[in-house]
Tab-separated table of C-alpha atoms in Angstrom:
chain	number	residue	atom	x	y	z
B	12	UNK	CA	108.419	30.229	96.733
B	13	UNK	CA	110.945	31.198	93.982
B	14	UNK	CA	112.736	27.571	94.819
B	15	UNK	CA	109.641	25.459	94.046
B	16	UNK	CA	109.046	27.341	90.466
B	17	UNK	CA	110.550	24.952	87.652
B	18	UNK	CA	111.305	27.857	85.667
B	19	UNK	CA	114.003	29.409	88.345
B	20	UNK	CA	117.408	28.704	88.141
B	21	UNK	CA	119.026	30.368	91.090
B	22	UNK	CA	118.212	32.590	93.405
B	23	UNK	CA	119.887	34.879	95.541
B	24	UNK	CA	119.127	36.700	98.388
B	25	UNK	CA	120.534	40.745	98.842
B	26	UNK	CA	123.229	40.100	95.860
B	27	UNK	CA	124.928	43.658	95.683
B	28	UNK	CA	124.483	47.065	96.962
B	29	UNK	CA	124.274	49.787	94.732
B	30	UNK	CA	125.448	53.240	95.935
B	31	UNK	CA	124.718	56.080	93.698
B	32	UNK	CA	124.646	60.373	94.537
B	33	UNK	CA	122.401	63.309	93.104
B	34	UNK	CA	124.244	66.642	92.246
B	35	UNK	CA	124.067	69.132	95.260
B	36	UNK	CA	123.350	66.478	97.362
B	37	UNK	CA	126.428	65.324	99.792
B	38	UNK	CA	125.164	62.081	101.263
B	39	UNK	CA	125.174	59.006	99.397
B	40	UNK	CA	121.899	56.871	98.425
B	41	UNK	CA	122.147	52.440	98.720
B	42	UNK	CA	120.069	50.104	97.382
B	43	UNK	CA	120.244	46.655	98.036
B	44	UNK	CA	117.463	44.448	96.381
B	45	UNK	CA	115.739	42.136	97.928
B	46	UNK	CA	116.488	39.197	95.522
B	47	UNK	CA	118.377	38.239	92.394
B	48	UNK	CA	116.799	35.620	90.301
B	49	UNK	CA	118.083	33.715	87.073
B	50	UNK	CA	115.026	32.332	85.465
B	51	UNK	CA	113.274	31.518	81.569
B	52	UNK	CA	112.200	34.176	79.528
B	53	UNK	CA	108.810	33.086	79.821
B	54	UNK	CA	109.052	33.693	83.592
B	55	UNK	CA	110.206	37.346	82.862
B	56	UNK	CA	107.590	37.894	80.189
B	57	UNK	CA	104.735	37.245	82.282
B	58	UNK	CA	105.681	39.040	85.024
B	59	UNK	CA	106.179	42.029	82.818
B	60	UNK	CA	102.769	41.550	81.736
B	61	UNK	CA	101.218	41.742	85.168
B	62	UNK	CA	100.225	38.480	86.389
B	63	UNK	CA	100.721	37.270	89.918
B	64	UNK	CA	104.234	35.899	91.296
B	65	UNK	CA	102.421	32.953	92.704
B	66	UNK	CA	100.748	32.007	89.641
B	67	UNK	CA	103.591	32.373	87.819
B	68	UNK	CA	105.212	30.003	90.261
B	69	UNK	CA	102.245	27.458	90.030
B	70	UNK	CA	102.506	26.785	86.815
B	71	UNK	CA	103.993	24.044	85.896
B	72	UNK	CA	107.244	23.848	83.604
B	73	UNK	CA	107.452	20.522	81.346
B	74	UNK	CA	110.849	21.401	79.404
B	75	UNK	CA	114.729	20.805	81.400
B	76	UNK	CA	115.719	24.336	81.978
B	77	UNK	CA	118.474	25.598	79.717
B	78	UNK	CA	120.675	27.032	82.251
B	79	UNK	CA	122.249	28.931	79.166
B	80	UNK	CA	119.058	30.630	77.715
B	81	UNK	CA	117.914	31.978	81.689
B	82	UNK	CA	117.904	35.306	81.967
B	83	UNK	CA	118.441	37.645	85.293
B	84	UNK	CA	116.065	39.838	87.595
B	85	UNK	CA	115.902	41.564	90.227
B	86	UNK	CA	112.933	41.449	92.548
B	87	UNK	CA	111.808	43.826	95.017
B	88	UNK	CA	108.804	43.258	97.630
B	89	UNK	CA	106.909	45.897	99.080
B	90	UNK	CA	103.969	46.228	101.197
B	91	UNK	CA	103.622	49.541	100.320
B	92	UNK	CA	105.932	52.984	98.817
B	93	UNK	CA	105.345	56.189	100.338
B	94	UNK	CA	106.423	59.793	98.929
B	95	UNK	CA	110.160	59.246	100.363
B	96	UNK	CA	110.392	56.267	98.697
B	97	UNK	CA	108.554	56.627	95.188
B	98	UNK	CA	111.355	59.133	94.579
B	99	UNK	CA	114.372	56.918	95.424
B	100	UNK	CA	112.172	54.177	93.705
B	101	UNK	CA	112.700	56.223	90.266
B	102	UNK	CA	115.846	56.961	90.630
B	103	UNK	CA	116.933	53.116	91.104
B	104	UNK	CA	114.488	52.554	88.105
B	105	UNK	CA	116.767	54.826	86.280
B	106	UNK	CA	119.852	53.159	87.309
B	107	UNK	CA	118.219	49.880	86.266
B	108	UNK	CA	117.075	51.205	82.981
B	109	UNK	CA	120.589	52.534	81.877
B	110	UNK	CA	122.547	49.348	82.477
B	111	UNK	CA	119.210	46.975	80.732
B	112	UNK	CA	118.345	44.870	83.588
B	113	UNK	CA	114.855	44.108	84.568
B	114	UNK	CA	113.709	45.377	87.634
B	115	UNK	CA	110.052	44.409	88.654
B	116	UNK	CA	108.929	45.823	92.113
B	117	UNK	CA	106.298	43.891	93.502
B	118	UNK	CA	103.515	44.667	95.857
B	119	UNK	CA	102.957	42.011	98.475
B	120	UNK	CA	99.330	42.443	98.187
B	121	UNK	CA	99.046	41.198	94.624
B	122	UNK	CA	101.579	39.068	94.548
B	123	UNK	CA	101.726	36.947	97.492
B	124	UNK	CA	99.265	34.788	98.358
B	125	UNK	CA	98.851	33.155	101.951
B	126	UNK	CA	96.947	29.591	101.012
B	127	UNK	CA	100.053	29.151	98.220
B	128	UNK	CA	102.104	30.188	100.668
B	129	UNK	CA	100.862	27.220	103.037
B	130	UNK	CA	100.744	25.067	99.814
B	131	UNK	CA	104.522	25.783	99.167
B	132	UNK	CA	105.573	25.382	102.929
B	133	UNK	CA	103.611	21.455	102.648
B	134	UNK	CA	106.041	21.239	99.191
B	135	UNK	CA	108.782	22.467	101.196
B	136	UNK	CA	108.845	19.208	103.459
B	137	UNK	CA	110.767	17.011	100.203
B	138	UNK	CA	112.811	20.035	99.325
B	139	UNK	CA	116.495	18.183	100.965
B	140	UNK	CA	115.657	14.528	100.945
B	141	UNK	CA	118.679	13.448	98.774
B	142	UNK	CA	117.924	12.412	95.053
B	143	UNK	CA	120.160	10.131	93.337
B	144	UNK	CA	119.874	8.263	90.162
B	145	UNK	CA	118.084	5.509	91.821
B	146	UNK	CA	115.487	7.167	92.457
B	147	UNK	CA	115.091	9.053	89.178
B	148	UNK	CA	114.707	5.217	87.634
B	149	UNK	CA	112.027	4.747	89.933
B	150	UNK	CA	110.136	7.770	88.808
B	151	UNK	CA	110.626	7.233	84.948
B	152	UNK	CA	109.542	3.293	85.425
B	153	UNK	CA	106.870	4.888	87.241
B	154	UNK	CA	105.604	7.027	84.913
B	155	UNK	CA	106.088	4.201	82.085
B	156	UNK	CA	104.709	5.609	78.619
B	157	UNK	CA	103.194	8.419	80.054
B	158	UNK	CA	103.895	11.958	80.270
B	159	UNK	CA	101.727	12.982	83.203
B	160	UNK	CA	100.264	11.330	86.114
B	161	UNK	CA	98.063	12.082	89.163
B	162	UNK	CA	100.173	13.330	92.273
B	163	UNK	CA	98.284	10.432	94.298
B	164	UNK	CA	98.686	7.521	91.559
B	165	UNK	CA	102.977	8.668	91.264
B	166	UNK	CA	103.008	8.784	94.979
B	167	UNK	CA	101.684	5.520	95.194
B	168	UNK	CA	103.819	4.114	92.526
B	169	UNK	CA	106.470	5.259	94.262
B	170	UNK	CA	105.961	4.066	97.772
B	171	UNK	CA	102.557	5.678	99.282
B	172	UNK	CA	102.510	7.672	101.953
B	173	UNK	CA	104.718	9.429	103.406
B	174	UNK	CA	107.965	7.978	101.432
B	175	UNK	CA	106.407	8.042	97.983
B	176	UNK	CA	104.684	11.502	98.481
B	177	UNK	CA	108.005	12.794	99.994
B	178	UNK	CA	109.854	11.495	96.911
B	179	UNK	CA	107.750	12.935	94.447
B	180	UNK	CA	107.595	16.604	96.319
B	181	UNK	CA	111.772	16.028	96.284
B	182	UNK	CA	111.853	15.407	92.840
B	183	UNK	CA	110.000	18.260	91.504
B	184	UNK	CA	112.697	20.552	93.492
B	185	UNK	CA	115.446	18.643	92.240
B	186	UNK	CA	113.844	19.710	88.633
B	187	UNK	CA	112.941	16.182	87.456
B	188	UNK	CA	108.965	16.540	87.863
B	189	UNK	CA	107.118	19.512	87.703
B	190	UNK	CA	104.088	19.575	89.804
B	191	UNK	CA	101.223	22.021	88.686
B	192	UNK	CA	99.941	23.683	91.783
B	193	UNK	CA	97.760	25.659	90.372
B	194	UNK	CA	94.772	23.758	91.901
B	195	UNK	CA	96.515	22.717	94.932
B	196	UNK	CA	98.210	19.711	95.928
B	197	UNK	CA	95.999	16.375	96.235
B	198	UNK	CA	95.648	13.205	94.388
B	199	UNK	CA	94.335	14.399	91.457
B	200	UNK	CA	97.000	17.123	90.896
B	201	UNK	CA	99.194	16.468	87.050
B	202	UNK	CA	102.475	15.982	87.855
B	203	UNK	CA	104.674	16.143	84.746
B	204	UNK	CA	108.097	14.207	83.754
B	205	UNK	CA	110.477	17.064	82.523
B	206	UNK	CA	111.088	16.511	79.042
B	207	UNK	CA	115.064	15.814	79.446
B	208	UNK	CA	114.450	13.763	82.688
């Protein structure tokens, strides 16, 4: 999911454990999160302010990223925390707070939803088809004067189905579209030029 949001960077899965004692307490804690992520501001900001990972994600992203300006998180996904684990939880929290890194721990629940999930598997199917400069032309000619067109008119544009739909699903991961799913994908979903592109 993280892969088809236009405003990640990188991603990486279980980047470090963290090992850390309490006083009186011989055995050692570890933490390893579940993901690192490298992402805008506005990604961060949002997520900070309680909305949905999946929306977050669905929204699309019109700007190039500046891989320069991205900022880092770590993301942790949890079904649910019991006693044990609210009290390691704070401790890590406190770890994280100390060396000013976000931390956002997020419950599966509210975060993850299954039809996006589907939605994101159908994106999935353009994620490796290769992308050259080729076919970059072909999208900009494509898209002509405008800065937005329907996912089914681009597609077409572009070769129908399945090449052209392929194409255009492969160009939003290689981060020279950006798709807005938050209504789905279908013919009538805006799909945007990135502003660099």
């Amino acid at each position: 999911m993280l892969a088809a949001c236009p405003r990640v960077a990188e991603v990486v899965s279980q980047p470090l454990s963290l090992f850390f004692g309490i006083r009186g307490i011989k055995r050692q804690f570890r933490y390893t999160p579940d993901v690192s992520v490298w992402v805008h501001p506005s990604f961060r900001d949002e997520l900070a302010a309680g909305k949905p990972l999946h929306e977050i994600v669905a929204k699309p992203f019109r700007k190039s990223l500046d891989r320069s300006r991205v900022v880092e998180l770590t993301l942790e996904l949890k079904s649910d925390i019991d006693d044990v684990d609210a009290v390691k939880w704070e401790m890590v929290t406190a770890i994280y707070r100390h060396v000013r890194q976000d931390l956002f721990v997020l419950k599966r629940g509210m975060h993850i939803d299954r039809s996006f999930s589907r939605l994101i598997m159908e994106l999935e199917l353009g994620a490796h088809d290769r992308v050259g400069a080729v076919e970059k032309a072909r999208c900009s000619l494509a898209f002509g004067h405008d800065e937005c067109l329907p996912f089914g008119i681009l597609s077409e544009r572009l070769g129908g189905q399945p090449s052209g739909e392929r194409l255009v699903k492969a160009l939003h991961f290689k981060e020279f579209v950006s798709i807005d799913l938050r209504a789905g994908l279908h013919a009538l979903t805006p799909v945007w030029i990135r502003e660099e592109a």
